Amino acid sequence: MVSLIKSYGIYILLGLLVSVSLNWYVNLGKAVTLNASSSSVQTKISNIQIKLSFSKAVKLAAPSVVNLFTSKVVFVDQEANTALLNTIKKEPRISKEAGSGVIISANGYIVTNYHVIKDAKEIVVTLNSGKTYPAVVVGNDTETDLSILKIDVKKLAPIVFAPPENIEVGDIVLAIGNPFGQGQSVSMGIVSATGKDRIGLNTYENFIQTDAAINPGNSGGALVNQSGELV
């Protein structure tokens, strides 16, 4: 009888050990799986962080953005001494200024801001490729501060327009232009507001506000979304 009890006791103890071992292996398997999943998630997050780039949007839009260089005649005050009195007269000077534009047609039509080319005696367009061409003004709309230029070039890359209804506050946008006349560059920001008016710049206003860096020379350039579409 004692021998039988001992035998059952051994079997029970072995059963408990096996059960504990199995539970330990199961928990270990869960831990390994959990750690593997966690590692996989971290790897995916890491990959997303590494791939967070807007280079594709820039590559799509940049060929459609041009640099503008204008020559204007301005009059500056020049003091003239005479035997009788000192007088101030206006002396003409050639002013070189810079801006940007966006290709809207493969046949060489470019849109820019009117104030960029206002009173310009000469307008030179520099394409993204570095080639330069003289431009002529084919139309102005001073009420909206827009002008259309034309260069004698075919097979250009026109910008793609984003559907206006898809533009939302908080969207990431890229400003592409020719700041300070130093060549094409890109800055990034978000759409801070839409439908901005009563600013007093134009007769008709419906502006998109952004915190992307906009400097002198950026006027007339492109504001594009993450797909490289003009907004």
Short mmCIF file of C-alpha atoms in Angstrom, two decimals:
data_model
loop_
_atom_site.label_atom_id
_atom_site.label_comp_id
_atom_site.label_asym_id
_atom_site.label_seq_id
_atom_site.Cartn_x
_atom_site.Cartn_y
_atom_site.Cartn_z
CA MET A 1 0.00 0.00 0.00
CA VAL A 2 2.81 2.40 0.96
CA SER A 3 4.63 1.42 -2.21
CA LEU A 4 1.53 2.18 -4.25
CA ILE A 5 1.13 5.62 -2.60
CA LYS A 6 4.78 6.41 -3.27
CA SER A 7 4.34 5.42 -6.91
CA TYR A 8 1.27 7.66 -7.28
CA GLY A 9 3.13 10.46 -5.52
CA ILE A 10 6.02 10.19 -7.96
CA TYR A 11 3.62 10.22 -10.91
CA ILE A 12 1.82 13.30 -9.54
CA LEU A 13 5.14 15.09 -8.95
CA LEU A 14 6.29 14.23 -12.45
CA GLY A 15 2.96 15.49 -13.82
CA LEU A 16 3.37 18.76 -11.98
CA LEU A 17 6.93 19.16 -13.27
CA VAL A 18 5.82 18.44 -16.82
CA SER A 19 2.93 20.91 -16.48
CA VAL A 20 5.23 23.61 -15.11
CA SER A 21 7.74 22.94 -17.86
CA LEU A 22 5.06 23.10 -20.53
CA ASN A 23 3.71 26.37 -19.11
CA TRP A 24 7.25 27.79 -19.03
CA TYR A 25 7.82 26.82 -22.66
CA VAL A 26 4.46 28.25 -23.68
CA ASN A 27 5.15 31.52 -21.86
CA LEU A 28 8.65 31.60 -23.32
CA GLY A 29 7.16 31.07 -26.79
CA LYS A 30 4.70 33.90 -26.20
CA ALA A 31 7.51 36.12 -24.99
CA VAL A 32 9.65 35.30 -28.01
CA THR A 33 6.70 35.90 -30.32
CA LEU A 34 5.88 39.15 -28.54
CA ASN A 35 9.48 40.28 -28.69
CA ALA A 36 9.67 39.31 -32.36
CA SER A 37 6.47 41.20 -33.10
CA SER A 38 7.69 44.21 -31.14
CA SER A 39 11.00 44.09 -32.99
CA SER A 40 9.12 43.83 -36.28
CA VAL A 41 6.97 46.85 -35.39
CA GLN A 42 10.04 48.82 -34.36
CA THR A 43 11.73 47.85 -37.62
CA LYS A 44 8.70 49.00 -39.63
CA ILE A 45 8.55 52.27 -37.69
CA SER A 46 12.26 52.73 -38.24
CA ASN A 47 11.82 52.10 -41.97
CA ILE A 48 8.98 54.62 -42.10
CA GLN A 49 11.15 57.19 -40.37
CA ILE A 50 14.01 56.57 -42.75
CA LYS A 51 11.74 56.80 -45.80
CA LEU A 52 10.00 60.01 -44.65
CA SER A 53 11.19 62.04 -47.62
CA PHE A 54 9.53 64.33 -50.14
CA SER A 55 12.17 63.82 -52.82
CA LYS A 56 9.66 62.20 -55.20
CA ALA A 57 7.34 65.21 -54.96
CA VAL A 58 10.26 67.56 -55.60
CA LYS A 59 11.46 65.52 -58.57
CA LEU A 60 7.96 65.69 -60.08
CA ALA A 61 7.39 69.41 -59.49
CA ALA A 62 10.85 70.99 -59.75
CA PRO A 63 11.15 70.71 -63.58
CA SER A 64 7.94 72.77 -63.82
CA VAL A 65 9.29 75.65 -61.73
CA VAL A 66 11.48 78.30 -63.37
CA ASN A 67 13.69 81.14 -62.18
CA LEU A 68 12.93 84.62 -63.49
CA PHE A 69 15.39 87.47 -63.83
CA THR A 70 14.16 90.91 -64.85
CA SER A 71 15.75 94.20 -65.83
CA LYS A 72 13.84 97.34 -64.96
CA VAL A 73 14.54 101.03 -65.31
CA VAL A 74 14.17 102.79 -61.98
CA PHE A 75 14.75 106.41 -61.11
CA VAL A 76 16.82 107.31 -58.09
CA ASP A 77 17.34 110.65 -56.45
CA GLN A 78 20.57 112.34 -57.52
CA GLU A 79 21.73 115.55 -55.91
CA ALA A 80 22.87 118.18 -58.41
CA ASN A 81 24.84 121.23 -57.32
CA THR A 82 24.34 124.40 -59.29
CA ALA A 83 25.69 127.88 -58.82
CA LEU A 84 22.38 128.98 -57.42
CA LEU A 85 21.04 126.09 -55.33
CA ASN A 86 21.15 122.41 -54.62
CA THR A 87 18.52 120.44 -56.50
CA ILE A 88 17.43 116.83 -56.52
CA LYS A 89 16.81 115.20 -59.85
CA LYS A 90 15.84 111.69 -60.89
CA GLU A 91 18.52 109.61 -62.57
CA PRO A 92 17.62 106.40 -64.44
CA ARG A 93 19.22 103.18 -63.29
CA ILE A 94 18.93 99.55 -64.39
CA SER A 95 17.60 97.37 -61.58
CA LYS A 96 18.12 93.60 -61.70
CA GLU A 97 15.48 91.63 -59.83
CA ALA A 98 14.59 87.97 -59.37
CA GLY A 99 11.42 85.93 -59.09
CA SER A 100 9.91 82.57 -59.95
CA GLY A 101 7.34 81.10 -62.30
CA VAL A 102 5.47 77.87 -63.00
CA ILE A 103 5.17 76.13 -66.36
CA ILE A 104 1.49 75.51 -67.15
CA SER A 105 1.79 74.36 -70.75
CA ALA A 106 4.23 72.17 -72.66
CA ASN A 107 4.26 74.87 -75.35
CA GLY A 108 6.08 77.37 -73.17
CA TYR A 109 3.41 79.22 -71.19
CA ILE A 110 4.42 80.24 -67.68
CA VAL A 111 2.39 81.81 -64.88
CA THR A 112 3.93 84.19 -62.36
CA ASN A 113 2.97 87.16 -60.21
CA TYR A 114 2.36 90.46 -61.95
CA HIS A 115 4.47 92.38 -59.44
CA VAL A 116 7.46 90.20 -60.38
CA ILE A 117 7.54 91.39 -64.00
CA LYS A 118 5.84 94.79 -63.65
CA ASP A 119 7.63 97.45 -65.76
CA ALA A 120 10.30 94.92 -66.80
CA LYS A 121 12.21 95.83 -69.94
CA GLU A 122 13.72 92.37 -70.19
CA ILE A 123 12.66 88.99 -68.74
CA VAL A 124 14.94 85.95 -68.76
CA VAL A 125 13.67 82.50 -67.80
CA THR A 126 16.02 79.85 -66.45
CA LEU A 127 14.68 76.31 -66.58
CA ASN A 128 15.40 73.63 -64.03
CA SER A 129 17.91 72.21 -66.55
CA GLY A 130 19.90 75.44 -66.41
CA LYS A 131 18.98 76.59 -69.93
CA THR A 132 17.92 80.22 -70.30
CA TYR A 133 15.41 81.83 -72.68
CA PRO A 134 13.99 85.32 -73.21
CA ALA A 135 10.33 85.65 -72.28
CA VAL A 136 7.54 87.91 -73.45
CA VAL A 137 4.42 88.92 -71.54
CA VAL A 138 1.23 87.69 -73.19
CA GLY A 139 -1.24 88.72 -70.52
CA ASN A 140 -1.63 90.49 -67.18
CA ASP A 141 -4.37 90.47 -64.57
CA THR A 142 -3.48 93.17 -62.09
CA GLU A 143 -6.64 92.48 -60.06
CA THR A 144 -5.33 89.05 -59.06
CA ASP A 145 -1.59 89.87 -59.42
CA LEU A 146 -1.08 87.25 -62.12
CA SER A 147 0.80 87.33 -65.43
CA ILE A 148 1.30 84.87 -68.26
CA LEU A 149 4.69 84.67 -69.97
CA LYS A 150 5.74 82.80 -73.09
CA ILE A 151 9.08 81.33 -74.08
CA ASP A 152 9.81 79.81 -77.48
CA VAL A 153 10.37 76.23 -76.28
CA LYS A 154 8.42 73.03 -76.85
CA LYS A 155 8.02 69.83 -74.87
CA LEU A 156 8.27 71.40 -71.44
CA ALA A 157 7.01 69.72 -68.26
CA PRO A 158 3.81 71.51 -67.13
CA ILE A 159 2.83 71.37 -63.47
CA VAL A 160 -0.05 69.14 -62.36
CA PHE A 161 -2.81 71.00 -60.50
CA ALA A 162 -4.22 69.55 -57.29
CA PRO A 163 -8.03 69.52 -56.94
CA PRO A 164 -8.83 72.62 -54.84
CA GLU A 165 -11.33 70.71 -52.72
CA ASN A 166 -8.56 68.36 -51.54
CA ILE A 167 -6.53 71.11 -49.86
CA GLU A 168 -6.95 71.01 -46.09
CA VAL A 169 -5.45 72.87 -43.16
CA GLY A 170 -2.62 70.80 -41.74
CA ASP A 171 -1.50 69.34 -45.09
CA ILE A 172 2.25 69.30 -45.64
CA VAL A 173 3.32 71.56 -48.51
CA LEU A 174 6.59 72.41 -50.24
CA ALA A 175 7.53 75.86 -51.55
CA ILE A 176 9.76 75.74 -54.64
CA GLY A 177 11.25 78.94 -55.97
CA ASN A 178 14.24 81.19 -56.51
CA PRO A 179 14.82 82.95 -53.16
CA PHE A 180 17.17 85.94 -53.31
CA GLY A 181 17.93 85.01 -56.93
CA GLN A 182 20.31 82.30 -55.75
CA GLY A 183 18.72 79.45 -57.70
CA GLN A 184 15.99 76.94 -57.09
CA SER A 185 15.49 75.66 -53.56
CA VAL A 186 12.76 73.97 -51.52
CA SER A 187 11.28 74.77 -48.11
CA MET A 188 8.65 72.82 -46.20
CA GLY A 189 5.67 73.72 -44.05
CA ILE A 190 1.97 73.07 -43.62
CA VAL A 191 -1.22 74.69 -44.85
CA SER A 192 -1.93 77.07 -41.98
CA ALA A 193 -5.20 78.45 -43.37
CA THR A 194 -7.21 78.65 -46.59
CA GLY A 195 -9.49 81.27 -48.09
CA LYS A 196 -7.55 84.20 -46.65
CA ASP A 197 -8.83 87.55 -47.96
CA ARG A 198 -9.12 91.21 -46.95
CA ILE A 199 -5.33 91.38 -46.75
CA GLY A 200 -5.17 94.36 -49.08
CA LEU A 201 -2.67 93.04 -51.60
CA ASN A 202 -5.04 92.45 -54.53
CA THR A 203 -8.58 93.34 -55.53
CA TYR A 204 -9.56 89.65 -55.52
CA GLU A 205 -7.99 87.52 -52.80
CA ASN A 206 -8.30 83.86 -51.87
CA PHE A 207 -4.92 82.98 -50.40
CA ILE A 208 -3.49 79.83 -48.88
CA GLN A 209 -1.51 80.64 -45.75
CA THR A 210 1.58 78.53 -45.03
CA ASP A 211 4.48 78.57 -42.61
CA ALA A 212 6.89 77.32 -45.29
CA ALA A 213 9.76 79.78 -45.67
CA ILE A 214 8.93 82.33 -48.39
CA ASN A 215 11.66 84.84 -49.24
CA PRO A 216 12.14 87.58 -51.86
CA GLY A 217 12.50 85.74 -55.16
CA ASN A 218 9.97 83.06 -54.22
CA SER A 219 7.13 85.19 -55.65
CA GLY A 220 5.50 83.42 -58.58
CA GLY A 221 6.87 80.03 -57.56
CA ALA A 222 5.07 76.82 -56.70
CA LEU A 223 3.44 75.58 -53.52
CA VAL A 224 2.96 71.82 -53.98
CA ASN A 225 1.54 68.97 -51.96
CA GLN A 226 3.21 65.66 -51.09
CA SER A 227 2.35 64.36 -54.56
CA GLY A 228 4.09 67.24 -56.30
CA GLU A 229 0.81 68.85 -57.38
CA LEU A 230 0.34 72.62 -57.41
CA VAL A 231 -2.03 73.79 -54.70
#
